[in-house]
mmCIF file of N, CA and C in Angstrom:
data_model
loop_
_atom_site.group_PDB
_atom_site.id
_atom_site.type_symbol
_atom_site.label_atom_id
_atom_site.label_comp_id
_atom_site.label_asym_id
_atom_site.label_seq_id
_atom_site.Cartn_x
_atom_site.Cartn_y
_atom_site.Cartn_z
ATOM 1 N N MET A 24 68.905 23.832 115.996
ATOM 2 C CA MET A 24 67.987 22.846 116.762
ATOM 3 C C MET A 24 69.683 22.220 117.498
ATOM 4 N N SER A 25 69.521 21.960 118.804
ATOM 5 C CA SER A 25 69.438 21.540 119.893
ATOM 6 C C SER A 25 69.886 19.945 119.726
ATOM 7 N N VAL A 26 71.110 19.567 120.812
ATOM 8 C CA VAL A 26 71.703 18.568 120.936
ATOM 9 C C VAL A 26 70.780 17.605 121.008
ATOM 10 N N ALA A 27 69.468 17.897 122.113
ATOM 11 C CA ALA A 27 68.672 16.738 123.188
ATOM 12 C C ALA A 27 67.172 16.981 122.002
ATOM 13 N N GLU A 28 66.733 18.436 120.714
ATOM 14 C CA GLU A 28 65.455 18.199 119.507
ATOM 15 C C GLU A 28 66.129 17.060 118.806
ATOM 16 N N LEU A 29 68.000 17.304 118.358
ATOM 17 C CA LEU A 29 67.583 15.647 117.842
ATOM 18 C C LEU A 29 67.719 14.759 118.097
ATOM 19 N N VAL A 30 67.423 14.565 119.004
ATOM 20 C CA VAL A 30 67.043 12.801 120.117
ATOM 21 C C VAL A 30 65.928 12.910 119.456
ATOM 22 N N ARG A 31 65.254 14.214 120.333
ATOM 23 C CA ARG A 31 63.766 12.998 120.644
ATOM 24 C C ARG A 31 63.344 13.440 119.180
ATOM 25 N N GLN A 32 63.976 13.679 117.737
ATOM 26 C CA GLN A 32 63.585 13.544 117.080
ATOM 27 C C GLN A 32 63.007 12.039 116.150
ATOM 28 N N PRO A 33 61.444 11.876 115.878
ATOM 29 C CA PRO A 33 60.899 10.521 115.135
ATOM 30 C C PRO A 33 61.989 9.571 114.750
ATOM 31 N N GLY A 34 62.241 7.878 115.662
ATOM 32 C CA GLY A 34 62.407 7.212 114.178
ATOM 33 C C GLY A 34 64.247 7.262 115.288
ATOM 34 N N ARG A 35 64.196 8.457 116.679
ATOM 35 C CA ARG A 35 65.637 8.293 116.623
ATOM 36 C C ARG A 35 65.588 7.531 117.596
ATOM 37 N N ASP A 36 64.136 6.980 118.839
ATOM 38 C CA ASP A 36 64.371 6.241 120.157
ATOM 39 C C ASP A 36 65.280 5.614 119.896
ATOM 40 N N HIS A 37 66.266 4.974 119.407
ATOM 41 C CA HIS A 37 67.168 4.172 119.936
ATOM 42 C C HIS A 37 68.366 4.923 121.544
ATOM 43 N N LEU A 38 68.362 6.268 120.404
ATOM 44 C CA LEU A 38 69.630 7.270 120.519
ATOM 45 C C LEU A 38 69.394 7.955 122.524
ATOM 46 N N PRO A 39 70.738 7.599 122.529
ATOM 47 C CA PRO A 39 69.871 8.244 124.167
ATOM 48 C C PRO A 39 69.361 9.017 124.457
ATOM 49 N N TYR A 40 69.556 9.765 125.469
ATOM 50 C CA TYR A 40 68.121 10.881 125.421
ATOM 51 C C TYR A 40 69.197 11.585 126.789
ATOM 52 N N LEU A 41 70.090 12.965 125.698
ATOM 53 C CA LEU A 41 71.059 14.342 126.656
ATOM 54 C C LEU A 41 69.759 15.251 127.044
ATOM 55 N N THR A 42 70.000 14.968 128.516
ATOM 56 C CA THR A 42 68.710 16.103 129.901
ATOM 57 C C THR A 42 70.617 17.896 129.736
ATOM 58 N N PRO A 43 70.226 18.389 129.217
ATOM 59 C CA PRO A 43 70.722 19.598 129.034
ATOM 60 C C PRO A 43 70.854 19.199 131.113
ATOM 61 N N TYR A 44 73.186 19.791 131.337
ATOM 62 C CA TYR A 44 72.393 20.661 133.183
ATOM 63 C C TYR A 44 72.290 21.786 133.136
ATOM 64 N N PRO A 45 71.397 22.209 134.591
ATOM 65 C CA PRO A 45 71.296 23.373 134.948
ATOM 66 C C PRO A 45 72.028 24.217 134.759
ATOM 67 N N HIS A 46 72.979 23.441 135.084
ATOM 68 C CA HIS A 46 74.387 24.304 135.478
ATOM 69 C C HIS A 46 74.410 25.222 133.524
ATOM 70 N N GLY A 47 74.940 24.846 132.961
ATOM 71 C CA GLY A 47 74.812 25.891 132.529
ATOM 72 C C GLY A 47 75.069 24.336 130.891
ATOM 73 N N ARG A 48 75.029 25.529 129.563
ATOM 74 C CA ARG A 48 75.244 24.367 128.215
ATOM 75 C C ARG A 48 75.858 23.551 128.394
ATOM 76 N N GLY A 49 77.298 24.633 128.156
ATOM 77 C CA GLY A 49 78.412 23.623 127.492
ATOM 78 C C GLY A 49 78.824 21.946 128.419
ATOM 79 N N GLN A 50 77.823 21.800 129.145
ATOM 80 C CA GLN A 50 78.387 20.580 130.407
ATOM 81 C C GLN A 50 77.488 19.604 130.557
ATOM 82 N N THR A 51 76.334 20.109 128.567
ATOM 83 C CA THR A 51 76.249 18.308 127.904
ATOM 84 C C THR A 51 77.181 18.486 126.708
ATOM 85 N N TRP A 52 77.795 19.244 126.733
ATOM 86 C CA TRP A 52 79.072 18.955 125.447
ATOM 87 C C TRP A 52 80.324 17.469 126.758
ATOM 88 N N GLU A 53 80.217 17.866 127.569
ATOM 89 C CA GLU A 53 81.722 17.779 128.666
ATOM 90 C C GLU A 53 80.331 16.328 128.765
ATOM 91 N N VAL A 54 79.867 16.251 128.244
ATOM 92 C CA VAL A 54 79.444 14.323 129.120
ATOM 93 C C VAL A 54 78.988 13.575 128.141
ATOM 94 N N VAL A 55 79.013 14.401 126.697
ATOM 95 C CA VAL A 55 78.683 14.295 125.668
ATOM 96 C C VAL A 55 80.960 13.305 125.219
ATOM 97 N N SER A 56 81.360 14.362 125.574
ATOM 98 C CA SER A 56 82.740 13.930 125.893
ATOM 99 C C SER A 56 83.606 12.832 126.581
ATOM 100 N N LEU A 57 82.196 13.099 127.633
ATOM 101 C CA LEU A 57 83.169 11.507 128.835
ATOM 102 C C LEU A 57 82.499 10.526 128.271
ATOM 103 N N VAL A 58 81.128 10.389 127.775
ATOM 104 C CA VAL A 58 80.555 9.288 126.589
ATOM 105 C C VAL A 58 81.697 8.499 125.617
ATOM 106 N N GLN A 59 82.267 9.417 124.954
ATOM 107 C CA GLN A 59 83.085 9.133 123.802
ATOM 108 C C GLN A 59 84.855 8.569 124.264
ATOM 109 N N THR A 60 85.161 9.169 125.769
ATOM 110 C CA THR A 60 86.287 9.010 125.771
ATOM 111 C C THR A 60 86.034 7.976 126.831
ATOM 112 N N GLN A 61 85.054 7.343 127.706
ATOM 113 C CA GLN A 61 84.104 6.172 128.204
ATOM 114 C C GLN A 61 84.431 5.007 127.358
ATOM 115 N N SER A 62 84.301 5.060 125.714
ATOM 116 C CA SER A 62 83.167 3.590 124.861
ATOM 117 C C SER A 62 84.530 4.046 124.247
ATOM 118 N N VAL A 63 85.307 4.656 123.900
ATOM 119 C CA VAL A 63 86.717 3.832 123.122
ATOM 120 C C VAL A 63 88.118 3.180 123.680
ATOM 121 N N PRO A 64 88.438 2.996 122.818
ATOM 122 C CA PRO A 64 88.519 0.830 123.826
ATOM 123 C C PRO A 64 90.812 2.152 123.754
ATOM 124 N N LYS A 65 91.096 0.855 124.793
ATOM 125 C CA LYS A 65 92.120 2.099 125.551
ATOM 126 C C LYS A 65 93.647 0.739 124.777
ATOM 127 N N LYS A 66 94.566 1.445 124.356
ATOM 128 C CA LYS A 66 95.447 0.225 124.557
ATOM 129 C C LYS A 66 96.617 0.670 125.731
ATOM 130 N N LYS A 67 97.591 0.868 126.475
ATOM 131 C CA LYS A 67 98.351 0.499 126.981
ATOM 132 C C LYS A 67 98.377 2.723 127.974
ATOM 133 N N GLY A 68 97.170 2.270 128.115
ATOM 134 C CA GLY A 68 95.947 4.237 129.307
ATOM 135 C C GLY A 68 96.401 4.932 127.749
ATOM 136 N N ARG A 69 96.646 4.468 126.444
ATOM 137 C CA ARG A 69 96.038 5.744 125.830
ATOM 138 C C ARG A 69 95.393 5.906 124.996
ATOM 139 N N LEU A 70 94.336 6.504 124.948
ATOM 140 C CA LEU A 70 92.620 6.206 124.128
ATOM 141 C C LEU A 70 93.127 6.339 122.614
ATOM 142 N N VAL A 71 92.605 4.869 122.179
ATOM 143 C CA VAL A 71 93.012 4.910 120.370
ATOM 144 C C VAL A 71 92.044 5.485 119.499
ATOM 145 N N GLY A 72 91.996 5.487 118.238
ATOM 146 C CA GLY A 72 91.150 6.389 117.852
ATOM 147 C C GLY A 72 90.469 7.669 118.190
ATOM 148 N N LEU A 73 91.603 8.382 118.662
ATOM 149 C CA LEU A 73 90.989 10.024 118.918
ATOM 150 C C LEU A 73 91.705 10.666 118.026
ATOM 151 N N GLY A 74 92.546 10.678 117.242
ATOM 152 C CA GLY A 74 93.845 11.388 116.414
ATOM 153 C C GLY A 74 95.547 11.133 117.003
ATOM 154 N N HIS A 75 95.466 10.892 118.908
ATOM 155 C CA HIS A 75 96.534 10.367 119.014
ATOM 156 C C HIS A 75 97.214 8.729 118.547
ATOM 157 N N ARG A 76 98.827 9.221 118.646
ATOM 158 C CA ARG A 76 99.002 8.329 117.557
ATOM 159 C C ARG A 76 100.573 7.670 118.828
ATOM 160 N N THR A 77 100.112 6.338 118.791
ATOM 161 C CA THR A 77 100.805 5.142 119.545
ATOM 162 C C THR A 77 102.662 5.532 119.238
ATOM 163 N N ARG A 78 103.510 5.624 120.406
ATOM 164 C CA ARG A 78 104.878 5.270 119.486
ATOM 165 C C ARG A 78 105.249 4.171 120.147
ATOM 166 N N SER A 79 105.573 3.079 119.428
ATOM 167 C CA SER A 79 106.583 1.533 120.846
ATOM 168 C C SER A 79 107.867 2.310 121.017
ATOM 169 N N VAL A 80 108.121 2.945 120.881
ATOM 170 C CA VAL A 80 109.427 3.710 121.256
ATOM 171 C C VAL A 80 108.923 4.780 122.310
ATOM 172 N N PRO A 81 109.955 5.782 123.273
ATOM 173 C CA PRO A 81 109.532 6.691 123.670
ATOM 174 C C PRO A 81 110.706 7.960 122.861
ATOM 175 N N LEU A 82 110.468 9.146 122.895
ATOM 176 C CA LEU A 82 111.487 9.544 122.091
ATOM 177 C C LEU A 82 112.584 10.496 122.738
ATOM 178 N N SER A 83 112.690 9.554 123.969
ATOM 179 C CA SER A 83 113.919 10.208 124.231
ATOM 180 C C SER A 83 114.913 9.274 123.505
ATOM 181 N N ALA A 84 114.296 8.068 122.642
ATOM 182 C CA ALA A 84 115.613 7.326 122.266
ATOM 183 C C ALA A 84 116.178 7.497 121.601
ATOM 184 N N PRO A 85 116.945 7.083 121.146
ATOM 185 C CA PRO A 85 117.887 7.942 119.911
ATOM 186 C C PRO A 85 117.464 7.106 119.156
ATOM 187 N N PRO A 86 117.694 7.637 117.768
ATOM 188 C CA PRO A 86 117.421 7.530 116.002
ATOM 189 C C PRO A 86 118.025 5.735 116.138
ATOM 190 N N PRO A 87 116.977 5.214 114.475
ATOM 191 C CA PRO A 87 118.013 3.827 115.016
ATOM 192 C C PRO A 87 119.086 4.642 114.426
ATOM 193 N N PHE A 88 119.847 3.067 113.913
ATOM 194 C CA PHE A 88 121.057 3.707 112.936
ATOM 195 C C PHE A 88 121.033 2.610 111.133
ATOM 196 N N PHE A 89 121.238 4.021 110.995
ATOM 197 C CA PHE A 89 121.525 3.651 109.119
ATOM 198 C C PHE A 89 123.143 3.753 108.482
ATOM 199 N N ASP A 90 124.238 2.424 108.155
ATOM 200 C CA ASP A 90 124.994 2.005 107.745
ATOM 201 C C ASP A 90 124.947 3.126 106.545
ATOM 202 N N PRO A 91 126.030 3.979 106.732
ATOM 203 C CA PRO A 91 126.316 5.106 105.893
ATOM 204 C C PRO A 91 126.766 4.580 103.846
ATOM 205 N N GLU A 92 126.834 2.584 104.368
ATOM 206 C CA GLU A 92 127.424 1.798 103.102
ATOM 207 C C GLU A 92 126.358 1.829 102.262
ATOM 208 N N VAL A 93 125.377 1.367 103.331
ATOM 209 C CA VAL A 93 124.176 0.703 102.558
ATOM 210 C C VAL A 93 123.397 2.327 102.409
ATOM 211 N N LEU A 94 123.447 2.909 103.018
ATOM 212 C CA LEU A 94 123.068 4.572 101.997
ATOM 213 C C LEU A 94 122.905 4.668 100.790
ATOM 214 N N THR A 95 124.711 4.796 100.854
ATOM 215 C CA THR A 95 125.015 5.064 99.806
ATOM 216 C C THR A 95 125.094 4.153 98.805
ATOM 217 N N ALA A 96 124.964 3.312 98.830
ATOM 218 C CA ALA A 96 124.610 2.721 97.336
ATOM 219 C C ALA A 96 123.599 2.317 96.866
ATOM 220 N N GLN A 97 122.250 2.987 98.249
ATOM 221 C CA GLN A 97 121.397 2.399 97.517
ATOM 222 C C GLN A 97 120.807 4.095 97.010
ATOM 223 N N LEU A 98 121.304 5.387 97.638
ATOM 224 C CA LEU A 98 121.785 6.468 96.176
ATOM 225 C C LEU A 98 121.857 6.369 95.289
ATOM 226 N N LYS A 99 123.592 5.133 95.258
ATOM 227 C CA LYS A 99 124.041 5.290 93.534
ATOM 228 C C LYS A 99 122.649 4.821 92.584
ATOM 229 N N ASP A 100 122.349 3.225 93.209
ATOM 230 C CA ASP A 100 121.405 2.687 93.054
ATOM 231 C C ASP A 100 120.164 3.933 92.090
ATOM 232 N N LYS A 101 119.741 4.370 92.624
ATOM 233 C CA LYS A 101 118.731 5.924 92.389
ATOM 234 C C LYS A 101 119.343 6.843 91.801
ATOM 235 N N ASP A 102 120.926 7.138 91.731
ATOM 236 C CA ASP A 102 121.807 7.921 90.189
ATOM 237 C C ASP A 102 121.394 7.221 89.374
ATOM 238 N N ASP A 103 121.342 5.999 89.401
ATOM 239 C CA ASP A 103 121.766 4.648 88.358
ATOM 240 C C ASP A 103 120.492 4.783 87.339
ATOM 241 N N ARG A 104 119.959 4.569 88.443
ATOM 242 C CA ARG A 104 118.570 4.708 87.871
ATOM 243 C C ARG A 104 118.031 5.915 87.089
ATOM 244 N N ILE A 105 117.990 7.157 87.188
ATOM 245 C CA ILE A 105 116.983 8.480 87.132
ATOM 246 C C ILE A 105 118.644 8.989 85.684
ATOM 247 N N SER A 106 119.721 8.561 86.042
ATOM 248 C CA SER A 106 120.078 8.700 84.420
ATOM 249 C C SER A 106 119.893 7.885 83.539
ATOM 250 N N LEU A 107 119.687 6.422 83.642
ATOM 251 C CA LEU A 107 118.915 5.074 82.524
ATOM 252 C C LEU A 107 117.621 6.372 82.131
ATOM 253 N N LEU A 108 116.807 6.418 83.374
ATOM 254 C CA LEU A 108 115.730 7.270 82.659
ATOM 255 C C LEU A 108 115.641 8.161 81.835
ATOM 256 N N GLU A 109 116.905 9.272 82.421
ATOM 257 C CA GLU A 109 117.459 10.344 80.760
ATOM 258 C C GLU A 109 117.297 10.221 79.761
ATOM 259 N N THR A 110 118.557 9.052 79.073
ATOM 260 C CA THR A 110 119.050 8.591 78.658
ATOM 261 C C THR A 110 118.179 7.893 77.630
ATOM 262 N N GLN A 111 116.621 6.991 78.149
ATOM 263 C CA GLN A 111 115.160 6.629 77.941
ATOM 264 C C GLN A 111 114.689 7.797 77.383
ATOM 265 N N MET A 112 114.784 8.737 77.477
ATOM 266 C CA MET A 112 113.582 9.908 77.932
ATOM 267 C C MET A 112 114.773 10.529 76.130
ATOM 268 N N ALA A 113 115.885 10.926 76.413
ATOM 269 C CA ALA A 113 116.437 11.705 75.414
ATOM 270 C C ALA A 113 115.903 11.015 73.556
ATOM 271 N N ALA A 114 115.703 9.463 73.851
ATOM 272 C CA ALA A 114 116.168 8.329 72.471
ATOM 273 C C ALA A 114 114.602 8.750 72.663
ATOM 274 N N GLN A 115 113.489 8.522 73.121
ATOM 275 C CA GLN A 115 112.532 9.005 72.845
ATOM 276 C C GLN A 115 111.823 10.339 72.027
ATOM 277 N N GLN A 116 112.884 11.244 72.655
ATOM 278 C CA GLN A 116 111.997 12.107 72.525
ATOM 279 C C GLN A 116 113.175 12.339 70.873
ATOM 280 N N ALA A 117 114.038 12.233 70.720
ATOM 281 C CA ALA A 117 114.618 12.043 69.755
ATOM 282 C C ALA A 117 114.450 11.838 69.030
ATOM 283 N N GLY A 118 112.884 10.297 68.769
ATOM 284 C CA GLY A 118 112.452 9.705 67.544
ATOM 285 C C GLY A 118 110.796 10.282 67.710
ATOM 286 N N TYR A 119 110.760 11.079 68.903
ATOM 287 C CA TYR A 119 109.636 12.345 68.063
ATOM 288 C C TYR A 119 109.993 12.945 67.154
ATOM 289 N N GLU A 120 111.370 13.723 67.185
ATOM 290 C CA GLU A 120 111.663 14.788 66.431
ATOM 291 C C GLU A 120 111.851 14.078 65.153
ATOM 292 N N ALA A 121 112.196 13.473 64.831
ATOM 293 C CA ALA A 121 112.706 13.143 63.871
ATOM 294 C C ALA A 121 111.403 12.304 62.571
ATOM 295 N N GLN A 122 110.271 11.892 64.350
ATOM 296 C CA GLN A 122 108.671 11.006 62.663
ATOM 297 C C GLN A 122 108.138 12.559 62.384
ATOM 298 N N ARG A 123 108.351 13.247 63.681
ATOM 299 C CA ARG A 123 107.690 14.995 62.630
ATOM 300 C C ARG A 123 108.605 15.390 61.477
ATOM 301 N N ARG A 124 109.468 15.480 61.873
ATOM 302 C CA ARG A 124 110.476 15.682 60.152
ATOM 303 C C ARG A 124 109.586 15.088 59.080
ATOM 304 N N LEU A 125 109.224 13.656 59.587
ATOM 305 C CA LEU A 125 109.212 12.895 58.074
ATOM 306 C C LEU A 125 107.756 13.443 57.810
ATOM 307 N N ASN A 126 106.523 12.895 58.997
ATOM 308 C CA ASN A 126 105.206 13.139 59.201
ATOM 309 C C ASN A 126 105.592 14.773 57.584
ATOM 310 N N GLN A 127 105.974 15.998 57.804
ATOM 311 C CA GLN A 127 106.275 16.734 57.430
ATOM 312 C C GLN A 127 106.943 17.095 56.095
ATOM 313 N N GLN A 128 107.530 16.572 56.265
ATOM 314 C CA GLN A 128 108.476 15.572 54.634
ATOM 315 C C GLN A 128 107.044 15.296 53.853
ATOM 316 N N MET A 129 106.095 14.220 54.390
ATOM 317 C CA MET A 129 105.060 13.116 54.069
ATOM 318 C C MET A 129 104.334 14.591 53.584
ATOM 319 N N MET A 130 104.321 15.645 54.180
ATOM 320 C CA MET A 130 103.037 16.952 53.828
ATOM 321 C C MET A 130 103.534 17.711 53.493
ATOM 322 N N GLU A 131 104.795 17.655 52.977
ATOM 323 C CA GLU A 131 105.380 18.429 51.964
ATOM 324 C C GLU A 131 104.333 18.038 50.773
ATOM 325 N N MET A 132 105.285 17.006 50.547
ATOM 326 C CA MET A 132 104.981 15.842 48.943
ATOM 327 C C MET A 132 103.665 16.019 49.077
ATOM 328 N N MET A 133 102.894 15.242 49.628
ATOM 329 C CA MET A 133 101.374 15.552 49.107
ATOM 330 C C MET A 133 100.546 16.128 49.065
ATOM 331 N N TYR A 134 100.996 17.285 49.128
ATOM 332 C CA TYR A 134 100.366 18.798 48.892
ATOM 333 C C TYR A 134 101.426 19.531 48.871
ATOM 334 N N PRO A 135 101.795 20.198 47.153
ATOM 335 C CA PRO A 135 103.159 20.627 46.848
ATOM 336 C C PRO A 135 102.972 22.380 47.121
ATOM 337 N N ASN A 136 101.435 22.393 46.806
ATOM 338 C CA ASN A 136 101.692 23.870 46.775
ATOM 339 C C ASN A 136 100.671 24.262 48.572
ATOM 340 N N GLU A 137 100.842 23.435 48.976
ATOM 341 C CA GLU A 137 100.744 24.792 50.261
ATOM 342 C C GLU A 137 101.390 24.171 51.061
ATOM 343 N N VAL A 138 101.003 25.285 52.361
ATOM 344 C CA VAL A 138 102.191 26.407 53.443
ATOM 345 C C VAL A 138 101.882 25.875 54.414
ATOM 346 N N PHE A 139 102.366 24.720 55.019
ATOM 347 C CA PHE A 139 102.340 24.848 56.345
ATOM 348 C C PHE A 139 103.320 24.828 57.373
ATOM 349 N N PRO A 140 102.537 25.495 58.446
ATOM 350 C CA PRO A 140 103.308 26.686 59.289
ATOM 351 C C PRO A 140 104.080 25.619 60.279
ATOM 352 N N VAL A 141 105.673 25.874 60.360
ATOM 353 C CA VAL A 141 106.257 25.064 60.949
ATOM 354 C C VAL A 141 106.261 25.323 62.509
ATOM 355 N N PHE A 142 106.361 25.031 63.399
ATOM 356 C CA PHE A 142 106.342 24.692 65.084
ATOM 357 C C PHE A 142 107.683 24.929 65.806
ATOM 358 N N PRO A 143 107.505 25.993 65.823
ATOM 359 C CA PRO A 143 109.052 25.665 66.842
ATOM 360 C C PRO A 143 108.706 24.407 67.678
ATOM 361 N N ASP A 144 109.808 23.623 68.670
ATOM 362 C CA ASP A 144 109.964 22.391 69.500
ATOM 363 C C ASP A 144 110.148 24.229 70.429
ATOM 364 N N VAL A 145 108.899 22.863 71.346
ATOM 365 C CA VAL A 145 109.023 23.825 73.281
ATOM 366 C C VAL A 145 109.729 22.951 73.665
ATOM 367 N N PRO A 146 110.201 23.711 74.384
ATOM 368 C CA PRO A 146 111.657 23.744 75.193
ATOM 369 C C PRO A 146 110.990 23.083 76.512
ATOM 370 N N ASP A 147 111.897 22.328 77.096
ATOM 371 C CA ASP A 147 111.381 21.583 78.138
ATOM 372 C C ASP A 147 111.988 22.617 79.057
ATOM 373 N N PRO A 148 110.790 22.301 80.012
ATOM 374 C CA PRO A 148 111.088 22.639 81.343
ATOM 375 C C PRO A 148 111.654 22.900 82.134
#
């Protein structure tokens, strides 16, 4: 179904009517594109909202300066937080292992004649 037929459907009277140009089928889409670009707001000579990202600085500008001491301090802070999390995770894992052994012992005490499978520890990836 062509665009013109879609526009002519009932209930779409408020839409503009597209007349195909006699010079070829693609020119109707050129008109639609032209109408679209004219209706899009412009900001500093560029179209806004059509996927182009505007920059406040030119591409030829040098990159911003970052103080190496600040970056080093931030990396050290992140390393400290990572090592703290690793320590907490190791303590948590040790707690899980102790609880698993306690549960195994309790099951053996409650059911002395049963043989329970011992699941090997799952290695960390």
